[in-house]
Amino acid sequence: MKFPLYLLCLTFLSLFTACAQQQPAAPYKFDIPSGWTTETFPIPIDFAPTIPYKGKEELRFTPGWGAPGEQHWSYAFVWWLEGMPEISEATLQRDLEAYYGGLVGRNITKRNIPADKVVPTKVAIRKVTTASGYAATYSGTVDMLDYMALEPITLNCVVHLFRCKKDNHTGIYFEVSPKKSNDPLWQQFEKLLSVQCK
């Protein structure tokens, strides 16, 4: 049976297009514990367009992230960024203020939150001892409106930077929770991500 030439051409074109669209796997593993939920978004981020990167954001939410209780506002996320942008205390503070300010602002509008409930979004970041396997580690706080509970909240955060020169990408791993640093949740966050960058 002869295969028409135009069908052969269409088949090869489809295979070539599919291969061209496939992205290489990121050189890290980001676990999803049982009961946790996940989302992935493109960067630039729609609610924080001033953050000057291209890439993607992957999130891991604890089961109680969106409800009152022990795990409220506890989650982790990775920014997987194209190239080797400068990352420092100043850029992280700038970007996180844009991120959480935009997130809160979007929800103020969507949820019709009264103006007297709104508080400024403020971020403080400092460099700390670099954790094993990373290029740099930072610690800090995010003071913002908890738009779910309609009251101010302080989120503690740990931020790990990793560079993947072979892939020409930069990774930033954010661990976020109102919990104090001695809570076991932080140990769980530290085990979620494993990096194999060169």
PDB file of N, CA, C and O in Angstrom, residues 144-187:
ATOM      1  N   MET A 144       1.652  41.769  55.518  1.00  0.00           N
ATOM      2  CA  MET A 144       0.637  42.004  54.494  1.00  0.00           C
ATOM      3  C   MET A 144      -0.761  41.776  55.070  1.00  0.00           C
ATOM      4  O   MET A 144      -0.918  41.373  56.228  1.00  0.00           O
ATOM      5  N   LEU A 145      -1.762  42.020  54.250  1.00  0.00           N
ATOM      6  CA  LEU A 145      -3.136  41.700  54.616  1.00  0.00           C
ATOM      7  C   LEU A 145      -3.418  40.241  54.285  1.00  0.00           C
ATOM      8  O   LEU A 145      -3.209  39.800  53.146  1.00  0.00           O
ATOM      9  N   ASP A 146      -3.858  39.500  55.274  1.00  0.00           N
ATOM     10  CA  ASP A 146      -4.389  38.157  55.019  1.00  0.00           C
ATOM     11  C   ASP A 146      -5.797  38.361  54.470  1.00  0.00           C
ATOM     12  O   ASP A 146      -6.739  38.600  55.219  1.00  0.00           O
ATOM     13  N   TYR A 147      -5.927  38.304  53.156  1.00  0.00           N
ATOM     14  CA  TYR A 147      -7.216  38.621  52.531  1.00  0.00           C
ATOM     15  C   TYR A 147      -8.267  37.538  52.747  1.00  0.00           C
ATOM     16  O   TYR A 147      -9.434  37.748  52.460  1.00  0.00           O
ATOM     17  N   MET A 148      -7.850  36.400  53.285  1.00  0.00           N
ATOM     18  CA  MET A 148      -8.830  35.359  53.620  1.00  0.00           C
ATOM     19  C   MET A 148      -9.424  35.594  55.005  1.00  0.00           C
ATOM     20  O   MET A 148     -10.618  35.418  55.221  1.00  0.00           O
ATOM     21  N   ALA A 149      -8.580  36.015  55.959  1.00  0.00           N
ATOM     22  CA  ALA A 149      -9.040  36.258  57.333  1.00  0.00           C
ATOM     23  C   ALA A 149      -9.367  37.722  57.591  1.00  0.00           C
ATOM     24  O   ALA A 149      -9.896  38.067  58.655  1.00  0.00           O
ATOM     25  N   LEU A 150      -9.011  38.597  56.627  1.00  0.00           N
ATOM     26  CA  LEU A 150      -9.237  40.042  56.744  1.00  0.00           C
ATOM     27  C   LEU A 150      -8.553  40.641  57.969  1.00  0.00           C
ATOM     28  O   LEU A 150      -9.132  41.434  58.713  1.00  0.00           O
ATOM     29  N   GLU A 151      -7.291  40.245  58.153  1.00  0.00           N
ATOM     30  CA  GLU A 151      -6.487  40.805  59.234  1.00  0.00           C
ATOM     31  C   GLU A 151      -5.019  40.764  58.832  1.00  0.00           C
ATOM     32  O   GLU A 151      -4.628  39.980  57.941  1.00  0.00           O
ATOM     33  N   PRO A 152      -4.186  41.606  59.444  1.00  0.00           N
ATOM     34  CA  PRO A 152      -2.756  41.589  59.105  1.00  0.00           C
ATOM     35  C   PRO A 152      -2.115  40.251  59.461  1.00  0.00           C
ATOM     36  O   PRO A 152      -2.523  39.570  60.400  1.00  0.00           O
ATOM     37  N   ILE A 153      -1.101  39.898  58.682  1.00  0.00           N
ATOM     38  CA  ILE A 153      -0.367  38.662  58.930  1.00  0.00           C
ATOM     39  C   ILE A 153       1.099  38.897  58.606  1.00  0.00           C
ATOM     40  O   ILE A 153       1.433  39.717  57.744  1.00  0.00           O
ATOM     41  N   THR A 154       1.964  38.196  59.326  1.00  0.00           N
ATOM     42  CA  THR A 154       3.396  38.195  59.009  1.00  0.00           C
ATOM     43  C   THR A 154       3.788  36.802  58.555  1.00  0.00           C
ATOM     44  O   THR A 154       3.620  35.824  59.296  1.00  0.00           O
ATOM     45  N   LEU A 155       4.282  36.715  57.328  1.00  0.00           N
ATOM     46  CA  LEU A 155       4.777  35.450  56.793  1.00  0.00           C
ATOM     47  C   LEU A 155       6.287  35.417  56.950  1.00  0.00           C
ATOM     48  O   LEU A 155       6.977  36.372  56.582  1.00  0.00           O
ATOM     49  N   ASN A 156       6.800  34.353  57.523  1.00  0.00           N
ATOM     50  CA  ASN A 156       8.240  34.124  57.560  1.00  0.00           C
ATOM     51  C   ASN A 156       8.640  33.405  56.282  1.00  0.00           C
ATOM     52  O   ASN A 156       7.879  32.592  55.749  1.00  0.00           O
ATOM     53  N   CYS A 157       9.832  33.702  55.784  1.00  0.00           N
ATOM     54  CA  CYS A 157      10.244  33.040  54.551  1.00  0.00           C
ATOM     55  C   CYS A 157      11.732  32.714  54.575  1.00  0.00           C
ATOM     56  O   CYS A 157      12.538  33.422  55.185  1.00  0.00           O
ATOM     57  N   VAL A 158      12.052  31.611  53.924  1.00  0.00           N
ATOM     58  CA  VAL A 158      13.434  31.217  53.646  1.00  0.00           C
ATOM     59  C   VAL A 158      13.537  31.104  52.129  1.00  0.00           C
ATOM     60  O   VAL A 158      12.651  30.527  51.483  1.00  0.00           O
ATOM     61  N   VAL A 159      14.606  31.675  51.574  1.00  0.00           N
ATOM     62  CA  VAL A 159      14.762  31.721  50.122  1.00  0.00           C
ATOM     63  C   VAL A 159      16.123  31.141  49.750  1.00  0.00           C
ATOM     64  O   VAL A 159      17.153  31.589  50.263  1.00  0.00           O
ATOM     65  N   HIS A 160      16.111  30.145  48.862  1.00  0.00           N
ATOM     66  CA  HIS A 160      17.354  29.512  48.408  1.00  0.00           C
ATOM     67  C   HIS A 160      17.561  29.812  46.928  1.00  0.00           C
ATOM     68  O   HIS A 160      16.643  29.641  46.111  1.00  0.00           O
ATOM     69  N   LEU A 161      18.767  30.212  46.582  1.00  0.00           N
ATOM     70  CA  LEU A 161      19.132  30.495  45.194  1.00  0.00           C
ATOM     71  C   LEU A 161      19.979  29.352  44.648  1.00  0.00           C
ATOM     72  O   LEU A 161      20.887  28.871  45.318  1.00  0.00           O
ATOM     73  N   PHE A 162      19.648  28.896  43.420  1.00  0.00           N
ATOM     74  CA  PHE A 162      20.531  27.936  42.759  1.00  0.00           C
ATOM     75  C   PHE A 162      20.691  28.321  41.290  1.00  0.00           C
ATOM     76  O   PHE A 162      19.762  28.810  40.657  1.00  0.00           O
ATOM     77  N   ARG A 163      21.906  28.133  40.791  1.00  0.00           N
ATOM     78  CA  ARG A 163      22.260  28.491  39.417  1.00  0.00           C
ATOM     79  C   ARG A 163      22.522  27.221  38.608  1.00  0.00           C
ATOM     80  O   ARG A 163      23.249  26.341  39.058  1.00  0.00           O
ATOM     81  N   CYS A 164      21.924  27.141  37.439  1.00  0.00           N
ATOM     82  CA  CYS A 164      22.140  26.002  36.550  1.00  0.00           C
ATOM     83  C   CYS A 164      22.808  26.520  35.279  1.00  0.00           C
ATOM     84  O   CYS A 164      22.127  26.831  34.290  1.00  0.00           O
ATOM     85  N   LYS A 165      24.130  26.634  35.319  1.00  0.00           N
ATOM     86  CA  LYS A 165      24.859  27.254  34.217  1.00  0.00           C
ATOM     87  C   LYS A 165      24.741  26.449  32.933  1.00  0.00           C
ATOM     88  O   LYS A 165      24.640  27.018  31.845  1.00  0.00           O
ATOM     89  N   LYS A 166      24.732  25.141  33.045  1.00  0.00           N
ATOM     90  CA  LYS A 166      24.620  24.291  31.858  1.00  0.00           C
ATOM     91  C   LYS A 166      23.307  24.561  31.127  1.00  0.00           C
ATOM     92  O   LYS A 166      23.253  24.539  29.895  1.00  0.00           O
ATOM     93  N   ASP A 167      22.245  24.815  31.875  1.00  0.00           N
ATOM     94  CA  ASP A 167      20.929  25.072  31.288  1.00  0.00           C
ATOM     95  C   ASP A 167      20.656  26.565  31.100  1.00  0.00           C
ATOM     96  O   ASP A 167      19.597  26.932  30.600  1.00  0.00           O
ATOM     97  N   ASN A 168      21.597  27.419  31.552  1.00  0.00           N
ATOM     98  CA  ASN A 168      21.419  28.873  31.521  1.00  0.00           C
ATOM     99  C   ASN A 168      20.106  29.279  32.197  1.00  0.00           C
ATOM    100  O   ASN A 168      19.303  30.028  31.643  1.00  0.00           O
ATOM    101  N   HIS A 169      19.905  28.755  33.397  1.00  0.00           N
ATOM    102  CA  HIS A 169      18.715  29.070  34.182  1.00  0.00           C
ATOM    103  C   HIS A 169      19.101  29.359  35.631  1.00  0.00           C
ATOM    104  O   HIS A 169      20.132  28.893  36.118  1.00  0.00           O
ATOM    105  N   THR A 170      18.234  30.104  36.270  1.00  0.00           N
ATOM    106  CA  THR A 170      18.368  30.411  37.693  1.00  0.00           C
ATOM    107  C   THR A 170      17.127  29.909  38.413  1.00  0.00           C
ATOM    108  O   THR A 170      16.009  30.116  37.936  1.00  0.00           O
ATOM    109  N   GLY A 171      17.327  29.256  39.543  1.00  0.00           N
ATOM    110  CA  GLY A 171      16.202  28.801  40.355  1.00  0.00           C
ATOM    111  C   GLY A 171      16.175  29.538  41.689  1.00  0.00           C
ATOM    112  O   GLY A 171      17.223  29.817  42.272  1.00  0.00           O
ATOM    113  N   ILE A 172      14.978  29.876  42.128  1.00  0.00           N
ATOM    114  CA  ILE A 172      14.797  30.475  43.456  1.00  0.00           C
ATOM    115  C   ILE A 172      13.707  29.685  44.159  1.00  0.00           C
ATOM    116  O   ILE A 172      12.575  29.588  43.655  1.00  0.00           O
ATOM    117  N   TYR A 173      14.056  29.118  45.308  1.00  0.00           N
ATOM    118  CA  TYR A 173      13.118  28.292  46.076  1.00  0.00           C
ATOM    119  C   TYR A 173      12.673  29.070  47.306  1.00  0.00           C
ATOM    120  O   TYR A 173      13.488  29.445  48.143  1.00  0.00           O
ATOM    121  N   PHE A 174      11.356  29.311  47.411  1.00  0.00           N
ATOM    122  CA  PHE A 174      10.770  30.069  48.508  1.00  0.00           C
ATOM    123  C   PHE A 174       9.992  29.127  49.432  1.00  0.00           C
ATOM    124  O   PHE A 174       9.134  28.367  48.974  1.00  0.00           O
ATOM    125  N   GLU A 175      10.290  29.210  50.719  1.00  0.00           N
ATOM    126  CA  GLU A 175       9.527  28.492  51.746  1.00  0.00           C
ATOM    127  C   GLU A 175       8.808  29.558  52.578  1.00  0.00           C
ATOM    128  O   GLU A 175       9.449  30.481  53.073  1.00  0.00           O
ATOM    129  N   VAL A 176       7.490  29.426  52.740  1.00  0.00           N
ATOM    130  CA  VAL A 176       6.697  30.501  53.338  1.00  0.00           C
ATOM    131  C   VAL A 176       5.719  29.945  54.367  1.00  0.00           C
ATOM    132  O   VAL A 176       5.007  28.975  54.095  1.00  0.00           O
ATOM    133  N   SER A 177       5.686  30.585  55.541  1.00  0.00           N
ATOM    134  CA  SER A 177       4.733  30.185  56.583  1.00  0.00           C
ATOM    135  C   SER A 177       4.729  31.230  57.705  1.00  0.00           C
ATOM    136  O   SER A 177       5.764  31.834  57.989  1.00  0.00           O
ATOM    137  N   PRO A 178       3.591  31.405  58.361  1.00  0.00           N
ATOM    138  CA  PRO A 178       3.580  32.221  59.584  1.00  0.00           C
ATOM    139  C   PRO A 178       4.264  31.521  60.758  1.00  0.00           C
ATOM    140  O   PRO A 178       4.530  32.139  61.781  1.00  0.00           O
ATOM    141  N   LYS A 179       4.553  30.225  60.603  1.00  0.00           N
ATOM    142  CA  LYS A 179       5.148  29.449  61.680  1.00  0.00           C
ATOM    143  C   LYS A 179       6.548  29.953  62.046  1.00  0.00           C
ATOM    144  O   LYS A 179       7.288  30.443  61.197  1.00  0.00           O
ATOM    145  N   LYS A 180       6.903  29.785  63.316  1.00  0.00           N
ATOM    146  CA  LYS A 180       8.240  30.135  63.779  1.00  0.00           C
ATOM    147  C   LYS A 180       9.264  29.129  63.253  1.00  0.00           C
ATOM    148  O   LYS A 180       8.924  28.019  62.840  1.00  0.00           O
ATOM    149  N   SER A 181      10.526  29.502  63.322  1.00  0.00           N
ATOM    150  CA  SER A 181      11.580  28.710  62.693  1.00  0.00           C
ATOM    151  C   SER A 181      11.784  27.337  63.324  1.00  0.00           C
ATOM    152  O   SER A 181      12.392  26.460  62.705  1.00  0.00           O
ATOM    153  N   ASN A 182      11.283  27.136  64.546  1.00  0.00           N
ATOM    154  CA  ASN A 182      11.454  25.826  65.199  1.00  0.00           C
ATOM    155  C   ASN A 182      10.315  24.861  64.885  1.00  0.00           C
ATOM    156  O   ASN A 182      10.292  23.738  65.389  1.00  0.00           O
ATOM    157  N   ASP A 183       9.358  25.255  64.059  1.00  0.00           N
ATOM    158  CA  ASP A 183       8.246  24.368  63.732  1.00  0.00           C
ATOM    159  C   ASP A 183       8.706  23.278  62.758  1.00  0.00           C
ATOM    160  O   ASP A 183       9.479  23.548  61.835  1.00  0.00           O
ATOM    161  N   PRO A 184       8.256  22.029  62.936  1.00  0.00           N
ATOM    162  CA  PRO A 184       8.672  20.927  62.056  1.00  0.00           C
ATOM    163  C   PRO A 184       8.331  21.144  60.580  1.00  0.00           C
ATOM    164  O   PRO A 184       8.938  20.518  59.703  1.00  0.00           O
ATOM    165  N   LEU A 185       7.391  22.018  60.298  1.00  0.00           N
ATOM    166  CA  LEU A 185       7.020  22.272  58.907  1.00  0.00           C
ATOM    167  C   LEU A 185       8.212  22.742  58.078  1.00  0.00           C
ATOM    168  O   LEU A 185       8.350  22.381  56.908  1.00  0.00           O
ATOM    169  N   TRP A 186       9.106  23.533  58.682  1.00  0.00           N
ATOM    170  CA  TRP A 186      10.255  24.029  57.942  1.00  0.00           C
ATOM    171  C   TRP A 186      11.182  22.890  57.520  1.00  0.00           C
ATOM    172  O   TRP A 186      11.777  22.936  56.441  1.00  0.00           O
ATOM    173  N   GLN A 187      11.299  21.872  58.351  1.00  0.00           N
ATOM    174  CA  GLN A 187      12.101  20.711  57.969  1.00  0.00           C
ATOM    175  C   GLN A 187      11.471  19.991  56.779  1.00  0.00           C
ATOM    176  O   GLN A 187      12.175  19.487  55.898  1.00  0.00           O
TER     177      GLN A 187
END
